[in-house]
Tab-separated table of C-alpha atoms in Angstrom:
chain	number	residue	atom	x	y	z
A	1	MET	CA	81.352	92.007	111.858
A	2	SER	CA	83.246	89.322	113.764
A	3	ALA	CA	86.963	88.702	113.369
A	4	PRO	CA	88.154	85.602	111.486
A	5	ALA	CA	88.370	82.509	113.700
A	6	HIS	CA	92.185	82.513	113.648
A	7	GLU	CA	92.497	86.057	114.908
A	8	GLU	CA	91.406	87.931	118.009
A	9	PRO	CA	89.172	90.991	117.447
A	10	CYS	CA	91.204	94.005	116.375
A	11	ASP	CA	92.783	95.895	119.263
A	12	PRO	CA	93.564	99.387	117.955
A	13	GLY	CA	95.788	100.024	120.977
A	14	LEU	CA	97.939	96.962	120.330
A	15	ASP	CA	98.092	97.713	116.614
A	16	GLU	CA	99.416	101.197	117.376
A	17	VAL	CA	101.955	99.942	119.937
A	18	LEU	CA	103.292	97.367	117.476
A	19	TRP	CA	103.389	99.954	114.688
A	20	GLN	CA	105.370	102.437	116.776
A	21	ALA	CA	107.747	99.704	117.987
A	22	TRP	CA	108.262	98.478	114.410
A	23	LYS	CA	109.052	102.010	113.197
A	24	ALA	CA	111.621	102.453	115.977
A	25	MET	CA	113.451	99.179	115.323
A	26	ASP	CA	117.083	99.355	114.233
A	27	LEU	CA	117.893	95.853	113.053
A	28	PRO	CA	121.374	94.643	112.126
A	29	GLU	CA	122.045	94.122	108.438
A	30	GLY	CA	120.607	90.867	107.175
A	31	TYR	CA	117.386	90.952	109.220
A	32	ARG	CA	113.885	92.234	108.571
A	33	ALA	CA	110.823	92.775	110.765
A	34	GLU	CA	107.154	92.352	109.885
A	35	ILE	CA	103.878	92.837	111.780
A	36	ILE	CA	101.844	89.657	111.333
A	37	GLU	CA	98.805	88.606	113.365
A	38	GLY	CA	99.434	90.666	116.476
A	39	SER	CA	103.204	90.342	116.779
A	40	ILE	CA	106.443	91.636	115.314
A	41	GLU	CA	108.310	88.814	113.558
A	42	VAL	CA	112.036	89.175	112.900
A	43	SER	CA	113.681	86.879	110.370
A	44	PRO	CA	117.012	86.717	108.550
A	45	THR	CA	117.337	87.388	104.861
A	46	GLY	CA	117.681	84.340	102.637
A	47	ARG	CA	120.574	82.010	101.908
A	48	ARG	CA	122.274	81.616	98.516
A	49	ARG	CA	119.599	79.250	97.134
A	50	HIS	CA	116.904	81.688	98.229
A	51	THR	CA	118.701	84.473	96.354
A	52	VAL	CA	118.988	82.302	93.225
A	53	LEU	CA	115.252	81.519	93.175
A	54	VAL	CA	114.278	85.144	93.805
A	55	HIS	CA	116.544	86.258	90.951
A	56	ARG	CA	115.126	83.702	88.487
A	57	LEU	CA	111.530	84.535	89.395
A	58	ARG	CA	112.175	88.257	89.155
A	59	ARG	CA	113.662	87.924	85.660
A	60	ALA	CA	110.729	85.772	84.512
A	61	LEU	CA	108.164	88.247	85.841
A	62	GLU	CA	109.987	91.280	84.420
A	63	SER	CA	110.014	89.751	80.931
A	64	ARG	CA	106.266	89.129	81.223
A	65	LEU	CA	105.474	92.665	82.428
A	66	THR	CA	107.161	94.603	79.618
A	67	ASP	CA	105.095	97.702	78.726
A	68	SER	CA	102.434	96.824	81.325
A	69	GLY	CA	103.001	99.856	83.561
A	70	LEU	CA	103.973	97.439	86.337
A	71	ASP	CA	107.308	96.357	87.759
A	72	VAL	CA	108.793	93.786	90.139
A	73	TYR	CA	110.134	94.852	93.529
A	74	GLN	CA	112.162	93.003	96.124
A	75	ASP	CA	112.070	93.158	99.935
A	76	GLY	CA	109.910	96.296	100.200
A	77	ASN	CA	107.416	97.163	102.936
A	78	VAL	CA	103.832	96.337	101.972
A	79	ILE	CA	101.485	98.153	104.363
A	80	ARG	CA	97.905	97.315	105.378
A	81	GLY	CA	96.631	99.615	108.109
A	82	ARG	CA	99.068	99.252	111.003
A	83	LYS	CA	100.454	95.949	109.707
A	84	VAL	CA	103.414	95.293	107.430
A	85	CYS	CA	104.748	92.369	105.412
A	86	ILE	CA	107.923	92.233	103.374
A	87	PRO	CA	107.431	89.804	100.487
A	88	ASP	CA	110.445	88.401	98.716
A	89	LEU	CA	108.947	89.862	95.522
A	90	PHE	CA	105.863	91.871	94.664
A	91	VAL	CA	104.341	93.346	91.512
A	92	ALA	CA	103.066	96.919	91.638
A	93	PRO	CA	102.909	100.089	89.500
A	94	GLU	CA	106.226	101.271	88.055
A	95	ASP	CA	106.017	104.494	90.051
A	96	LEU	CA	105.673	103.522	93.701
A	97	ASP	CA	105.256	107.184	94.605
A	98	GLU	CA	101.725	106.788	93.237
A	99	ILE	CA	100.790	104.285	95.963
A	100	PRO	CA	102.429	105.254	99.257
A	101	ASP	CA	101.017	104.244	102.611
A	102	ALA	CA	99.833	107.094	104.822
A	103	GLU	CA	103.243	107.611	106.472
A	104	GLY	CA	105.399	106.982	103.397
A	105	LEU	CA	107.060	103.904	104.914
A	106	GLY	CA	106.068	101.478	102.190
A	107	VAL	CA	103.427	100.792	99.567
A	108	ASP	CA	99.700	100.351	100.035
A	109	ALA	CA	98.755	96.666	99.858
A	110	THR	CA	95.568	97.457	97.942
A	111	ARG	CA	97.609	98.245	94.809
A	112	ILE	CA	99.765	95.107	94.843
A	113	ALA	CA	98.960	92.699	92.000
A	114	LEU	CA	101.053	89.712	93.097
A	115	VAL	CA	103.289	88.661	95.974
A	116	ALA	CA	105.809	85.813	96.058
A	117	GLU	CA	107.639	84.095	98.891
A	118	ILE	CA	110.590	81.705	98.675
A	119	VAL	CA	110.359	79.543	101.789
A	120	SER	CA	113.412	79.342	104.026
A	121	PRO	CA	114.359	76.155	105.912
A	122	GLY	CA	112.638	75.302	109.186
A	123	LYS	CA	109.137	74.712	110.519
A	124	GLU	CA	108.707	78.314	111.605
A	125	ALA	CA	109.516	79.644	108.127
A	126	HIS	CA	107.063	77.123	106.641
A	127	ARG	CA	104.265	78.246	108.997
A	128	ARG	CA	105.013	81.895	108.349
A	129	ASP	CA	104.815	81.659	104.547
A	130	HIS	CA	102.171	78.941	104.157
A	131	ILE	CA	99.832	79.970	106.982
A	132	ARG	CA	100.317	83.399	108.539
A	133	LYS	CA	101.385	85.275	105.399
A	134	HIS	CA	98.728	83.424	103.399
A	135	ARG	CA	96.098	84.936	105.712
A	136	TRP	CA	97.773	88.385	105.680
A	137	TYR	CA	97.845	88.585	101.875
A	138	ALA	CA	94.275	87.260	101.550
A	139	GLN	CA	93.027	89.861	104.053
A	140	ALA	CA	94.822	92.526	102.021
A	141	GLY	CA	92.985	91.351	98.886
A	142	ILE	CA	96.188	90.715	96.926
A	143	PRO	CA	95.016	88.810	93.813
A	144	VAL	CA	97.822	86.250	93.490
A	145	TYR	CA	100.140	84.719	96.081
A	146	LEU	CA	102.954	82.465	94.852
A	147	VAL	CA	104.963	80.215	97.203
A	148	ILE	CA	108.087	78.329	96.105
A	149	ASP	CA	109.182	75.808	98.735
A	150	ASP	CA	112.390	73.775	98.417
A	151	PHE	CA	111.647	72.083	101.745
A	152	ASP	CA	108.148	70.703	101.125
A	153	ASP	CA	108.771	67.061	100.157
A	154	GLN	CA	111.059	67.284	97.082
A	155	GLY	CA	109.980	70.866	96.390
A	156	THR	CA	106.587	72.392	95.607
A	157	VAL	CA	105.122	75.449	93.933
A	158	THR	CA	101.794	76.740	95.262
A	159	VAL	CA	99.643	79.385	93.613
A	160	PHE	CA	96.811	81.021	95.558
A	161	SER	CA	94.203	83.200	93.820
A	162	GLY	CA	90.752	84.650	94.453
A	163	PRO	CA	91.299	86.343	97.833
A	164	ASP	CA	88.425	86.530	100.325
A	165	PRO	CA	89.487	89.309	102.728
A	166	GLU	CA	86.601	88.695	105.141
A	167	ARG	CA	87.571	85.052	105.684
A	168	ALA	CA	91.341	85.585	105.218
A	169	VAL	CA	91.569	82.785	102.649
A	170	TYR	CA	92.073	82.338	98.931
A	171	ALA	CA	89.331	80.607	96.940
A	172	THR	CA	91.773	78.677	94.780
A	173	LYS	CA	94.958	76.841	95.732
A	174	THR	CA	97.051	74.849	93.266
A	175	THR	CA	100.122	72.948	94.474
A	176	VAL	CA	102.456	71.032	92.186
A	177	SER	CA	105.739	69.234	92.691
A	178	TYR	CA	108.911	70.658	91.205
A	179	GLY	CA	109.083	69.686	87.545
A	180	THR	CA	105.330	70.043	86.950
A	181	PRO	CA	104.512	73.380	85.281
A	182	VAL	CA	101.888	75.579	86.926
A	183	SER	CA	100.453	78.769	85.436
A	184	LEU	CA	99.636	82.006	87.209
A	185	PRO	CA	95.844	82.206	86.840
A	186	ASP	CA	95.136	85.924	87.216
A	187	GLY	CA	96.668	89.351	87.169
A	188	PRO	CA	99.276	90.995	84.981
A	189	ALA	CA	101.378	87.836	84.632
A	190	GLU	CA	98.380	85.628	83.844
A	191	GLY	CA	99.427	82.502	81.973
A	192	MET	CA	103.082	82.688	82.970
A	193	GLU	CA	104.320	79.198	83.820
A	194	ILE	CA	106.522	78.335	86.769
A	195	THR	CA	108.561	75.491	85.306
A	196	ALA	CA	111.433	73.156	86.180
A	197	ASP	CA	113.810	75.671	84.611
A	198	LEU	CA	113.003	78.137	87.376
A	199	THR	CA	113.172	75.686	90.297
A	200	ARG	CA	116.116	73.607	89.079
A	201	PRO	CA	118.952	72.970	91.566
């Protein structure tokens, strides 16, 4: 099986080197490190607006997931093989001890129902969330990927669903401008609308 066009064939040696380097990192407070497409990416945690949007989305998801056996988590390590992403939010079983990765450093991506990213300012942050993380989450088979982007035109919400891990893409992509409601199409929060109330300034 050939690797996706965007990615060099897997190099188990490089994967292991990156994994060991990531585990040994001691970052200052306010930074996080992820292994995405053959490199370790370090980024700062979000600004005030980022925190506001994460909080609103978390509350909306939690109210939708009552008695579902699932919960909403923030800034945790999601592990796929020797790769790691840290979504702003993810939905997974209430007891994360049921789904550890092999080394107990995070949670197994195969049990994540939804991930969400709030895009930070800058071209690099845009590429990370819209392109590289899109491929990472699709390869992991995560059913729904939600992106809220204050910096795309006047603000957009994008919902990806139907992951194709072999091609590292999602079958369905819906993007709307702030103020236009969009529903989550699949998963435990199916039908939940992202509305102007959530994205308001």
